[in-house]
Amino acid sequence: MKKRISLTQYLVEQQRQHGHIPGQLRLLIEVVARACKRISLSVNKGALGDVLGSADTENVQGEVQKKLDVIANEVLIEANEWGGHLAAMASEEMEDIYAVPNRFPQGEYLLLFDPLDGSSNIDVNVSIGTIFSVLKKPETGAERREPHTLGEADFLQPGSAQAAAGYCVYGPQTTLVLTVGDGVAVFTLDREQGSWTLTQDGIRIPDDTQEFAINMSNKRHWAAPVTRYIDECLAGRDGPRGKDFNMRWIASMVADVHRILTRGGVFLYPWDKREPGKAGKLRLMYEANPMAFLIEQAGGAATDGRRRILDIAPQRLHERVSVVLGSKNEVDRATRYHLEADANPSSNPLPPLY
Ligand code: AHG
Ligand code: MN
Ligand code: MN
C-alpha cells in the first residue's frame, strides 16, 4: 500500500530537516487547516445548512457580505484565538485588527485572511476558498518599558516577510495548498478519515503558457499596457505572439490561482478607470501577498504591473493592489509593457503610480 503522509507528519518532517517550522507555527497551520475543514463542511451543506445568500451586512470595503463570508470569518477566529500561537488576526471582513483576548496566552504570530474568496460563486455552486498569510509579530525593542499594544502598524510588513501562506479550495475536491518558504505542497482532504493527506509536493509552474485569466468585461476601462498585452494574446497565431491563447475566468481568485499552480497560466486583475483612485480590486494583505508568495515558491512571478508584489511596503491594512501573476515569461512581458508605457507616457491612459 502506498504510504500516506499527513499534514502533521509533513510539518514535523519539514521542521526536522530544515528547522523552519517552529512549534507555534506548526500549531497555527494545523489550526487553520482544521478551521478550513469546518468551513468546507458548511460549504458542502449548501441550502441544507442555511448558508447560502446574503447576510444583509456590509464589510469595511463596502461590499455586501454573504452568510458564508461571516460564518467563515467566525470559524477562523474561534479556532485561532485560544491556542497561544497568535498575537492578533486581521481579516478582509473586519475593519480593525482582532487582538487575542487577554484571557488567552499571546503567541508570536499574526494571521491575516480572506475567509471566503469568490463570494459571488457561493450560491451558484462554483469553487470558492479561504486564503491566509502568516507574519511574525515584530520584535518590541528591549528599551520599551510599557507593554506593547498591538496595532495595525504591526501588520504593515511587506509580503517578503511572510512566514507562511496558503489557501484552501472548496471545489470538487477540498485541497489545502501551503508554503513555509521551501516550495509548495498540496494536501487533499480525505473526508472519510477527516485528515489532510499530502498529494503533491514541490509544485513548479511552467515558465510559458497559452492560457490567460482576466475579467474581459472590464476591457474598456483598462490601461494601455493591459490592453496591449491582452490584444496580442487575442490575435493568436496571426498576431505578434505567433500562437493561440485560451481564456479562463472563474471569478474566484483561489480557483484561478490553483489552476495556474497546476498547469500554468497568467492571471490579471489590473487597475482600471472605473475607480481610478483605487490601485486595484484585490487586497494586498489578504489576497495578493499570500498568492504571490505561493506563486514565487512554485517558480512563477507576481507583480503589480511594475513592482514585485512581495516588495510592496503596505501603507494600510485594507490596501488594494493591481495583480499580474503566474507563468514567469508572461508576467515578465506584461510587466515590461507597463514599464515601457511609463517611459513613453503618450500611450494613454496609464495607471497612476502608487
Ligand atoms: P472576494 O469574494 O473575497 O470579495 O474576492 C473576489 C475577488 C476574486 O476572488 C476574484 O478574482 C475577483 O474578485 C472576481 O472579480 P469579478 O467580479 O470582477 O469577476
Ligand atoms: Mn477574495
Ligand atoms: Mn472574501
mmCIF file of C-alpha atoms and ligand atoms in Angstrom:
data_model
loop_
_atom_site.group_PDB
_atom_site.id
_atom_site.type_symbol
_atom_site.label_atom_id
_atom_site.label_comp_id
_atom_site.label_asym_id
_atom_site.label_seq_id
_atom_site.Cartn_x
_atom_site.Cartn_y
_atom_site.Cartn_z
ATOM 1 C CA MET A 1 0.000 0.000 0.000
ATOM 2 C CA LYS A 2 1.278 3.463 -0.863
ATOM 3 C CA LYS A 3 2.410 5.276 2.259
ATOM 4 C CA ARG A 4 0.310 8.323 3.101
ATOM 5 C CA ILE A 5 1.815 11.450 4.599
ATOM 6 C CA SER A 6 -0.486 13.523 6.790
ATOM 7 C CA LEU A 7 -0.234 17.297 7.209
ATOM 8 C CA THR A 8 1.126 16.774 10.749
ATOM 9 C CA GLN A 9 3.826 14.370 9.558
ATOM 10 C CA TYR A 10 4.774 16.729 6.728
ATOM 11 C CA LEU A 11 5.164 19.643 9.143
ATOM 12 C CA VAL A 12 7.134 17.618 11.698
ATOM 13 C CA GLU A 13 9.480 16.292 9.000
ATOM 14 C CA GLN A 14 9.979 19.734 7.480
ATOM 15 C CA GLN A 15 10.941 21.019 10.914
ATOM 16 C CA ARG A 16 13.392 18.141 11.454
ATOM 17 C CA GLN A 17 15.024 18.533 8.047
ATOM 18 C CA HIS A 18 15.054 22.298 7.617
ATOM 19 C CA GLY A 19 14.171 23.742 11.020
ATOM 20 C CA HIS A 20 11.837 26.422 9.637
ATOM 21 C CA ILE A 21 8.557 25.390 11.295
ATOM 22 C CA PRO A 22 8.795 26.221 14.999
ATOM 23 C CA GLY A 23 6.161 24.697 17.285
ATOM 24 C CA GLN A 24 3.864 27.733 17.295
ATOM 25 C CA LEU A 25 3.863 27.948 13.510
ATOM 26 C CA ARG A 26 3.069 24.258 13.210
ATOM 27 C CA LEU A 27 0.166 24.627 15.611
ATOM 28 C CA LEU A 28 -1.039 27.687 13.707
ATOM 29 C CA ILE A 29 -1.032 25.841 10.359
ATOM 30 C CA GLU A 30 -2.805 22.853 11.860
ATOM 31 C CA VAL A 31 -5.449 25.061 13.454
ATOM 32 C CA VAL A 32 -6.049 26.940 10.189
ATOM 33 C CA ALA A 33 -6.326 23.591 8.384
ATOM 34 C CA ARG A 34 -8.865 22.403 10.968
ATOM 35 C CA ALA A 35 -10.870 25.614 10.564
ATOM 36 C CA CYS A 36 -10.872 25.098 6.773
ATOM 37 C CA LYS A 37 -12.259 21.611 7.345
ATOM 38 C CA ARG A 38 -15.135 23.148 9.305
ATOM 39 C CA ILE A 39 -15.731 25.771 6.626
ATOM 40 C CA SER A 40 -15.749 23.064 3.967
ATOM 41 C CA LEU A 41 -18.491 21.226 5.881
ATOM 42 C CA SER A 42 -20.655 24.367 5.823
ATOM 43 C CA VAL A 43 -19.895 24.955 2.139
ATOM 44 C CA ASN A 44 -20.864 21.368 1.301
ATOM 45 C CA LYS A 45 -24.181 21.609 3.153
ATOM 46 C CA GLY A 46 -25.263 24.496 0.954
ATOM 47 C CA ALA A 47 -29.007 25.113 1.021
ATOM 48 C CA LEU A 48 -29.449 22.293 3.576
ATOM 49 C CA GLY A 49 -27.294 24.170 6.076
ATOM 50 C CA ASP A 50 -28.933 27.576 5.537
ATOM 51 C CA VAL A 51 -25.571 29.001 4.472
ATOM 52 C CA LEU A 52 -26.483 30.443 1.078
ATOM 53 C CA GLY A 53 -27.491 34.022 0.295
ATOM 54 C CA SER A 54 -26.730 37.407 1.741
ATOM 55 C CA ALA A 55 -26.092 38.258 5.393
ATOM 56 C CA ASP A 56 -27.515 41.738 4.643
ATOM 57 C CA THR A 57 -24.491 43.425 6.223
ATOM 58 C CA GLU A 58 -21.628 45.392 4.682
ATOM 59 C CA ASN A 59 -17.913 44.922 5.272
ATOM 60 C CA VAL A 60 -15.278 47.656 5.539
ATOM 61 C CA GLN A 61 -14.798 47.583 1.754
ATOM 62 C CA GLY A 62 -18.461 48.482 1.281
ATOM 63 C CA GLU A 63 -19.257 45.018 -0.113
ATOM 64 C CA VAL A 64 -22.437 43.211 0.894
ATOM 65 C CA GLN A 65 -21.447 40.178 2.957
ATOM 66 C CA LYS A 66 -22.714 36.709 2.169
ATOM 67 C CA LYS A 67 -23.719 34.426 5.033
ATOM 68 C CA LEU A 68 -20.671 32.278 4.335
ATOM 69 C CA ASP A 69 -18.316 35.291 4.486
ATOM 70 C CA VAL A 70 -19.487 35.846 8.048
ATOM 71 C CA ILE A 71 -19.520 32.158 9.030
ATOM 72 C CA ALA A 72 -16.008 31.526 7.673
ATOM 73 C CA ASN A 73 -14.684 34.612 9.464
ATOM 74 C CA GLU A 74 -16.159 33.436 12.784
ATOM 75 C CA VAL A 75 -14.847 29.900 12.357
ATOM 76 C CA LEU A 76 -11.303 31.175 11.748
ATOM 77 C CA ILE A 77 -11.364 33.486 14.755
ATOM 78 C CA GLU A 78 -12.863 30.949 17.153
ATOM 79 C CA ALA A 79 -10.410 28.272 16.084
ATOM 80 C CA ASN A 80 -7.346 30.517 16.369
ATOM 81 C CA GLU A 81 -7.835 32.761 19.379
ATOM 82 C CA TRP A 82 -7.134 30.365 22.270
ATOM 83 C CA GLY A 83 -4.145 28.225 21.226
ATOM 84 C CA GLY A 84 -1.379 30.592 22.341
ATOM 85 C CA HIS A 85 0.188 30.718 18.856
ATOM 86 C CA LEU A 86 -1.191 34.098 17.811
ATOM 87 C CA ALA A 87 -0.942 37.682 18.952
ATOM 88 C CA ALA A 88 -3.619 39.062 16.619
ATOM 89 C CA MET A 89 -5.605 38.490 13.440
ATOM 90 C CA ALA A 90 -6.769 40.677 10.575
ATOM 91 C CA SER A 91 -9.468 39.837 8.079
ATOM 92 C CA GLU A 92 -10.909 41.227 4.879
ATOM 93 C CA GLU A 93 -14.262 41.091 6.670
ATOM 94 C CA MET A 94 -13.250 43.103 9.775
ATOM 95 C CA GLU A 95 -12.450 46.803 9.875
ATOM 96 C CA ASP A 96 -9.978 46.560 12.754
ATOM 97 C CA ILE A 97 -7.442 44.000 13.813
ATOM 98 C CA TYR A 98 -8.564 41.360 16.300
ATOM 99 C CA ALA A 99 -6.091 41.095 19.178
ATOM 100 C CA VAL A 100 -6.124 37.802 21.055
ATOM 101 C CA PRO A 101 -8.230 38.412 24.208
ATOM 102 C CA ASN A 102 -6.306 38.822 27.475
ATOM 103 C CA ARG A 103 -7.699 35.602 28.931
ATOM 104 C CA PHE A 104 -5.613 33.633 26.423
ATOM 105 C CA PRO A 105 -1.822 33.460 26.163
ATOM 106 C CA GLN A 106 -0.321 35.635 23.421
ATOM 107 C CA GLY A 107 1.803 33.985 20.741
ATOM 108 C CA GLU A 108 4.419 35.192 18.297
ATOM 109 C CA TYR A 109 2.458 35.243 15.066
ATOM 110 C CA LEU A 110 -0.041 37.396 13.209
ATOM 111 C CA LEU A 111 -2.633 35.760 10.981
ATOM 112 C CA LEU A 112 -4.344 37.525 8.066
ATOM 113 C CA PHE A 113 -7.115 36.022 5.979
ATOM 114 C CA ASP A 114 -9.712 36.333 3.279
ATOM 115 C CA PRO A 115 -12.134 33.933 4.975
ATOM 116 C CA LEU A 116 -14.198 33.299 1.864
ATOM 117 C CA ASP A 117 -12.774 34.136 -1.531
ATOM 118 C CA GLY A 118 -15.071 34.075 -4.547
ATOM 119 C CA SER A 119 -18.227 35.109 -2.686
ATOM 120 C CA SER A 120 -20.137 35.654 -5.949
ATOM 121 C CA ASN A 121 -19.730 31.919 -6.657
ATOM 122 C CA ILE A 122 -21.153 30.550 -3.383
ATOM 123 C CA ASP A 123 -24.778 30.415 -4.431
ATOM 124 C CA VAL A 124 -24.028 29.016 -7.886
ATOM 125 C CA ASN A 125 -22.015 26.048 -6.572
ATOM 126 C CA VAL A 126 -18.698 27.038 -8.147
ATOM 127 C CA SER A 127 -15.315 26.609 -6.387
ATOM 128 C CA ILE A 128 -14.561 29.078 -3.594
ATOM 129 C CA GLY A 129 -11.850 29.167 -0.932
ATOM 130 C CA THR A 130 -10.026 30.600 2.065
ATOM 131 C CA ILE A 131 -6.718 32.465 1.699
ATOM 132 C CA PHE A 132 -4.294 33.076 4.596
ATOM 133 C CA SER A 133 -0.998 34.773 5.306
ATOM 134 C CA VAL A 134 1.224 34.482 8.389
ATOM 135 C CA LEU A 135 3.573 37.178 9.702
ATOM 136 C CA LYS A 136 5.799 37.253 12.735
ATOM 137 C CA LYS A 137 4.818 39.800 15.382
ATOM 138 C CA PRO A 138 7.526 42.500 15.171
ATOM 139 C CA GLU A 139 10.120 42.452 17.939
ATOM 140 C CA THR A 140 9.462 45.114 20.520
ATOM 141 C CA GLY A 141 12.700 46.919 21.403
ATOM 142 C CA ALA A 142 14.287 45.878 24.731
ATOM 143 C CA GLU A 143 14.271 49.532 25.727
ATOM 144 C CA ARG A 144 10.464 49.641 25.586
ATOM 145 C CA ARG A 145 9.246 49.506 29.206
ATOM 146 C CA GLU A 146 5.481 49.559 28.895
ATOM 147 C CA PRO A 147 3.807 46.504 27.316
ATOM 148 C CA HIS A 148 3.347 46.963 23.584
ATOM 149 C CA THR A 149 -0.277 47.222 22.487
ATOM 150 C CA LEU A 150 -0.630 45.594 19.124
ATOM 151 C CA GLY A 151 -1.966 47.789 16.385
ATOM 152 C CA GLU A 152 -2.494 47.921 12.642
ATOM 153 C CA ALA A 153 1.109 49.122 12.187
ATOM 154 C CA ASP A 154 2.437 45.736 13.355
ATOM 155 C CA PHE A 155 0.763 44.123 10.348
ATOM 156 C CA LEU A 156 2.199 46.530 7.782
ATOM 157 C CA GLN A 157 5.093 44.311 6.725
ATOM 158 C CA PRO A 158 5.997 43.529 3.111
ATOM 159 C CA GLY A 159 4.901 40.165 1.687
ATOM 160 C CA SER A 160 8.535 39.039 1.637
ATOM 161 C CA ALA A 161 8.318 38.864 5.458
ATOM 162 C CA GLN A 162 5.607 36.170 5.414
ATOM 163 C CA ALA A 163 6.460 33.086 7.478
ATOM 164 C CA ALA A 164 3.824 31.002 5.706
ATOM 165 C CA ALA A 165 0.929 31.401 3.304
ATOM 166 C CA GLY A 166 -1.701 29.191 1.802
ATOM 167 C CA TYR A 167 -5.230 28.669 0.662
ATOM 168 C CA CYS A 168 -7.925 26.053 0.730
ATOM 169 C CA VAL A 169 -10.163 25.441 -2.298
ATOM 170 C CA TYR A 170 -13.658 24.124 -1.680
ATOM 171 C CA GLY A 171 -14.255 22.537 -5.062
ATOM 172 C CA PRO A 172 -14.825 19.062 -6.489
ATOM 173 C CA GLN A 173 -12.035 18.174 -4.038
ATOM 174 C CA THR A 174 -11.079 20.146 -0.950
ATOM 175 C CA THR A 175 -7.391 20.973 -1.195
ATOM 176 C CA LEU A 176 -5.049 22.874 1.080
ATOM 177 C CA VAL A 177 -2.056 24.494 -0.597
ATOM 178 C CA LEU A 178 0.789 25.631 1.631
ATOM 179 C CA THR A 179 4.195 27.248 1.623
ATOM 180 C CA VAL A 180 6.522 27.882 4.517
ATOM 181 C CA GLY A 181 9.159 29.283 2.168
ATOM 182 C CA ASP A 182 10.500 25.964 0.943
ATOM 183 C CA GLY A 183 8.352 25.142 -2.094
ATOM 184 C CA VAL A 184 4.633 24.497 -2.362
ATOM 185 C CA ALA A 185 2.814 21.413 -1.072
ATOM 186 C CA VAL A 186 -0.789 20.314 -1.706
ATOM 187 C CA PHE A 187 -2.908 18.317 0.738
ATOM 188 C CA THR A 188 -6.243 16.754 -0.157
ATOM 189 C CA LEU A 189 -8.977 16.343 2.450
ATOM 190 C CA ASP A 190 -9.862 12.702 2.986
ATOM 191 C CA ARG A 191 -13.464 13.048 4.100
ATOM 192 C CA GLU A 192 -13.783 9.503 5.451
ATOM 193 C CA GLN A 193 -10.765 9.889 7.709
ATOM 194 C CA GLY A 194 -11.189 13.615 8.281
ATOM 195 C CA SER A 195 -7.491 14.144 7.591
ATOM 196 C CA TRP A 196 -5.306 16.135 5.214
ATOM 197 C CA THR A 197 -3.060 13.940 3.066
ATOM 198 C CA LEU A 198 -0.066 15.157 1.066
ATOM 199 C CA THR A 199 -0.907 14.682 -2.612
ATOM 200 C CA GLN A 200 1.701 16.874 -4.327
ATOM 201 C CA ASP A 201 4.969 18.451 -3.279
ATOM 202 C CA GLY A 202 7.455 20.767 -4.962
ATOM 203 C CA ILE A 203 4.938 22.149 -7.478
ATOM 204 C CA ARG A 204 6.537 24.022 -10.419
ATOM 205 C CA ILE A 205 4.682 26.444 -12.690
ATOM 206 C CA PRO A 206 5.832 26.244 -16.317
ATOM 207 C CA ASP A 207 7.596 29.444 -17.449
ATOM 208 C CA ASP A 208 5.460 29.613 -20.610
ATOM 209 C CA THR A 209 1.722 29.335 -21.069
ATOM 210 C CA GLN A 210 -1.029 29.843 -23.621
ATOM 211 C CA GLU A 211 -3.783 30.499 -21.089
ATOM 212 C CA PHE A 212 -4.759 33.823 -19.536
ATOM 213 C CA ALA A 213 -7.336 34.806 -16.907
ATOM 214 C CA ILE A 214 -8.852 38.273 -16.786
ATOM 215 C CA ASN A 215 -12.360 39.710 -16.476
ATOM 216 C CA MET A 216 -12.766 40.707 -20.144
ATOM 217 C CA SER A 217 -15.934 42.685 -19.424
ATOM 218 C CA ASN A 218 -13.728 45.436 -17.977
ATOM 219 C CA LYS A 219 -11.736 45.814 -21.203
ATOM 220 C CA ARG A 220 -12.950 49.312 -21.985
ATOM 221 C CA HIS A 221 -11.711 50.510 -18.584
ATOM 222 C CA TRP A 222 -8.171 49.084 -18.769
ATOM 223 C CA ALA A 223 -4.904 50.973 -19.007
ATOM 224 C CA ALA A 224 -2.995 50.861 -22.305
ATOM 225 C CA PRO A 225 -0.354 48.262 -21.286
ATOM 226 C CA VAL A 226 -3.043 45.763 -20.248
ATOM 227 C CA THR A 227 -4.979 46.287 -23.479
ATOM 228 C CA ARG A 228 -1.753 45.800 -25.458
ATOM 229 C CA TYR A 229 -0.914 42.564 -23.644
ATOM 230 C CA ILE A 230 -4.392 41.012 -23.956
ATOM 231 C CA ASP A 231 -4.933 42.178 -27.555
ATOM 232 C CA GLU A 232 -1.725 40.429 -28.529
ATOM 233 C CA CYS A 233 -2.926 37.210 -26.855
ATOM 234 C CA LEU A 234 -6.291 37.500 -28.618
ATOM 235 C CA ALA A 235 -4.605 37.973 -32.007
ATOM 236 C CA GLY A 236 -3.326 34.423 -31.582
ATOM 237 C CA ARG A 237 -1.282 32.694 -34.249
ATOM 238 C CA ASP A 238 -1.706 35.573 -36.706
ATOM 239 C CA GLY A 239 -0.562 38.221 -34.210
ATOM 240 C CA PRO A 240 2.814 39.221 -32.764
ATOM 241 C CA ARG A 241 2.805 36.299 -30.304
ATOM 242 C CA GLY A 242 2.534 33.735 -33.109
ATOM 243 C CA LYS A 243 0.454 31.325 -31.016
ATOM 244 C CA ASP A 244 -3.163 30.892 -29.957
ATOM 245 C CA PHE A 245 -4.243 31.608 -26.393
ATOM 246 C CA ASN A 246 -7.094 30.154 -24.365
ATOM 247 C CA MET A 247 -9.028 32.083 -21.702
ATOM 248 C CA ARG A 248 -10.405 31.031 -18.299
ATOM 249 C CA TRP A 249 -12.058 33.234 -15.654
ATOM 250 C CA ILE A 250 -13.603 31.541 -12.632
ATOM 251 C CA ALA A 251 -14.044 34.764 -10.630
ATOM 252 C CA SER A 252 -12.675 33.044 -7.517
ATOM 253 C CA MET A 253 -9.015 34.001 -7.247
ATOM 254 C CA VAL A 254 -8.290 30.798 -5.287
ATOM 255 C CA ALA A 255 -9.599 28.624 -8.100
ATOM 256 C CA ASP A 256 -7.855 30.629 -10.843
ATOM 257 C CA VAL A 257 -4.561 30.521 -8.915
ATOM 258 C CA HIS A 258 -4.992 26.814 -8.251
ATOM 259 C CA ARG A 259 -5.355 26.159 -11.978
ATOM 260 C CA ILE A 260 -2.210 28.202 -12.636
ATOM 261 C CA LEU A 261 -0.230 26.297 -9.982
ATOM 262 C CA THR A 262 -1.432 23.061 -11.536
ATOM 263 C CA ARG A 263 -0.879 23.698 -15.251
ATOM 264 C CA GLY A 264 0.464 27.232 -15.686
ATOM 265 C CA GLY A 265 -1.238 30.389 -16.905
ATOM 266 C CA VAL A 266 -1.324 34.095 -16.203
ATOM 267 C CA PHE A 267 -3.886 35.902 -14.016
ATOM 268 C CA LEU A 268 -4.512 39.650 -14.167
ATOM 269 C CA TYR A 269 -6.721 41.875 -12.041
ATOM 270 C CA PRO A 270 -5.371 45.257 -13.102
ATOM 271 C CA TRP A 271 -6.123 48.800 -12.057
ATOM 272 C CA ASP A 272 -8.918 50.236 -14.192
ATOM 273 C CA LYS A 273 -10.703 53.508 -14.841
ATOM 274 C CA ARG A 274 -13.912 52.542 -13.038
ATOM 275 C CA GLU A 275 -12.392 53.618 -9.735
ATOM 276 C CA PRO A 276 -9.180 55.454 -10.663
ATOM 277 C CA GLY A 277 -8.419 56.294 -7.039
ATOM 278 C CA LYS A 278 -8.113 52.599 -6.142
ATOM 279 C CA ALA A 279 -4.935 50.717 -7.012
ATOM 280 C CA GLY A 280 -6.973 47.650 -7.954
ATOM 281 C CA LYS A 281 -9.767 45.380 -6.759
ATOM 282 C CA LEU A 282 -7.794 42.730 -4.896
ATOM 283 C CA ARG A 283 -6.440 43.233 -1.425
ATOM 284 C CA LEU A 284 -2.687 43.280 -0.858
ATOM 285 C CA MET A 285 -2.609 41.739 2.612
ATOM 286 C CA TYR A 286 -5.276 39.031 2.277
ATOM 287 C CA GLU A 287 -5.100 38.051 -1.389
ATOM 288 C CA ALA A 288 -2.112 39.361 -3.358
ATOM 289 C CA ASN A 289 0.669 38.748 -0.804
ATOM 290 C CA PRO A 290 -0.166 35.137 0.110
ATOM 291 C CA MET A 291 -0.783 34.233 -3.541
ATOM 292 C CA ALA A 292 2.414 35.979 -4.673
ATOM 293 C CA PHE A 293 4.404 34.031 -2.053
ATOM 294 C CA LEU A 294 2.937 30.713 -3.268
ATOM 295 C CA ILE A 295 3.420 31.574 -6.940
ATOM 296 C CA GLU A 296 7.065 32.599 -6.440
ATOM 297 C CA GLN A 297 7.727 29.487 -4.376
ATOM 298 C CA ALA A 298 6.482 27.468 -7.357
ATOM 299 C CA GLY A 299 8.827 29.293 -9.751
ATOM 300 C CA GLY A 300 6.300 31.814 -11.084
ATOM 301 C CA ALA A 301 6.237 35.602 -10.754
ATOM 302 C CA ALA A 302 3.851 38.199 -9.303
ATOM 303 C CA THR A 303 3.886 41.962 -9.871
ATOM 304 C CA ASP A 304 1.523 44.915 -9.669
ATOM 305 C CA GLY A 305 2.447 45.656 -13.292
ATOM 306 C CA ARG A 306 5.613 47.432 -12.219
ATOM 307 C CA ARG A 307 6.922 46.122 -8.895
ATOM 308 C CA ARG A 308 7.298 42.685 -7.356
ATOM 309 C CA ILE A 309 4.238 42.342 -5.123
ATOM 310 C CA LEU A 310 6.273 40.890 -2.244
ATOM 311 C CA ASP A 311 8.413 44.079 -2.176
ATOM 312 C CA ILE A 312 5.496 46.475 -1.678
ATOM 313 C CA ALA A 313 5.595 48.266 1.679
ATOM 314 C CA PRO A 314 1.946 48.350 2.783
ATOM 315 C CA GLN A 315 0.513 51.634 3.995
ATOM 316 C CA ARG A 316 -2.869 50.362 5.167
ATOM 317 C CA LEU A 317 -4.345 47.055 6.291
ATOM 318 C CA HIS A 318 -7.096 47.029 3.678
ATOM 319 C CA GLU A 319 -4.917 48.379 0.864
ATOM 320 C CA ARG A 320 -5.718 47.272 -2.688
ATOM 321 C CA VAL A 321 -3.321 46.445 -5.456
ATOM 322 C CA SER A 322 -3.124 45.574 -9.163
ATOM 323 C CA VAL A 323 -2.181 41.964 -9.720
ATOM 324 C CA VAL A 324 -0.358 40.140 -12.521
ATOM 325 C CA LEU A 325 0.762 36.638 -11.530
ATOM 326 C CA GLY A 326 1.573 33.199 -12.872
ATOM 327 C CA SER A 327 3.919 31.797 -15.523
ATOM 328 C CA LYS A 328 7.123 33.783 -15.371
ATOM 329 C CA ASN A 329 7.614 34.729 -19.012
ATOM 330 C CA GLU A 330 4.065 36.084 -19.366
ATOM 331 C CA VAL A 331 4.242 38.072 -16.111
ATOM 332 C CA ASP A 332 7.595 39.487 -17.206
ATOM 333 C CA ARG A 333 6.106 40.515 -20.572
ATOM 334 C CA ALA A 334 3.018 42.202 -19.082
ATOM 335 C CA THR A 335 5.278 43.981 -16.572
ATOM 336 C CA ARG A 336 7.622 45.118 -19.333
ATOM 337 C CA TYR A 337 4.653 46.612 -21.231
ATOM 338 C CA HIS A 338 3.788 48.698 -18.149
ATOM 339 C CA LEU A 339 7.375 49.886 -17.725
ATOM 340 C CA GLU A 340 7.646 50.737 -21.436
ATOM 341 C CA ALA A 341 4.434 52.741 -21.211
ATOM 342 C CA ASP A 342 5.797 54.600 -18.174
ATOM 343 C CA ALA A 343 8.835 55.547 -20.244
ATOM 344 C CA ASN A 344 6.539 56.776 -23.040
ATOM 345 C CA PRO A 345 3.610 58.467 -21.257
ATOM 346 C CA SER A 346 1.838 59.440 -24.501
ATOM 347 C CA SER A 347 0.251 55.952 -24.554
ATOM 348 C CA ASN A 348 -2.839 56.826 -22.527
ATOM 349 C CA PRO A 349 -4.324 56.005 -20.096
ATOM 350 C CA LEU A 350 -1.709 54.817 -17.633
ATOM 351 C CA PRO A 351 -2.469 53.584 -14.148
ATOM 352 C CA PRO A 352 -1.284 56.040 -11.508
ATOM 353 C CA LEU A 353 1.927 55.181 -9.667
ATOM 354 C CA TYR A 354 1.251 54.084 -6.110
HETATM 355 P P1 AHG B 1 -13.992 38.163 -2.527
HETATM 356 O O1 AHG B 1 -15.051 37.153 -2.789
HETATM 357 O O2 AHG B 1 -13.088 37.760 -1.380
HETATM 358 O O3 AHG B 1 -14.504 39.571 -2.381
HETATM 359 O O4 AHG B 1 -12.953 38.169 -3.748
HETATM 360 C C1 AHG B 1 -13.441 38.177 -5.065
HETATM 361 C C2 AHG B 1 -12.335 38.568 -5.975
HETATM 362 C C3 AHG B 1 -11.503 37.411 -6.502
HETATM 363 O O5 AHG B 1 -11.694 36.184 -5.899
HETATM 364 C C4 AHG B 1 -11.878 37.309 -7.944
HETATM 365 O O6 AHG B 1 -10.763 37.054 -8.722
HETATM 366 C C5 AHG B 1 -12.485 38.641 -8.278
HETATM 367 O O7 AHG B 1 -12.901 39.219 -7.082
HETATM 368 C C6 AHG B 1 -13.663 38.491 -9.183
HETATM 369 O O8 AHG B 1 -13.983 39.729 -9.662
HETATM 370 P P2 AHG B 1 -15.080 39.980 -10.815
HETATM 371 O O9 AHG B 1 -16.365 40.092 -10.078
HETATM 372 O O10 AHG B 1 -14.622 41.244 -11.487
HETATM 373 O O11 AHG B 1 -15.061 38.797 -11.756
HETATM 374 MN MN MN B 2 -11.177 37.416 -2.124
HETATM 375 MN MN MN B 3 -13.632 37.328 0.697
#
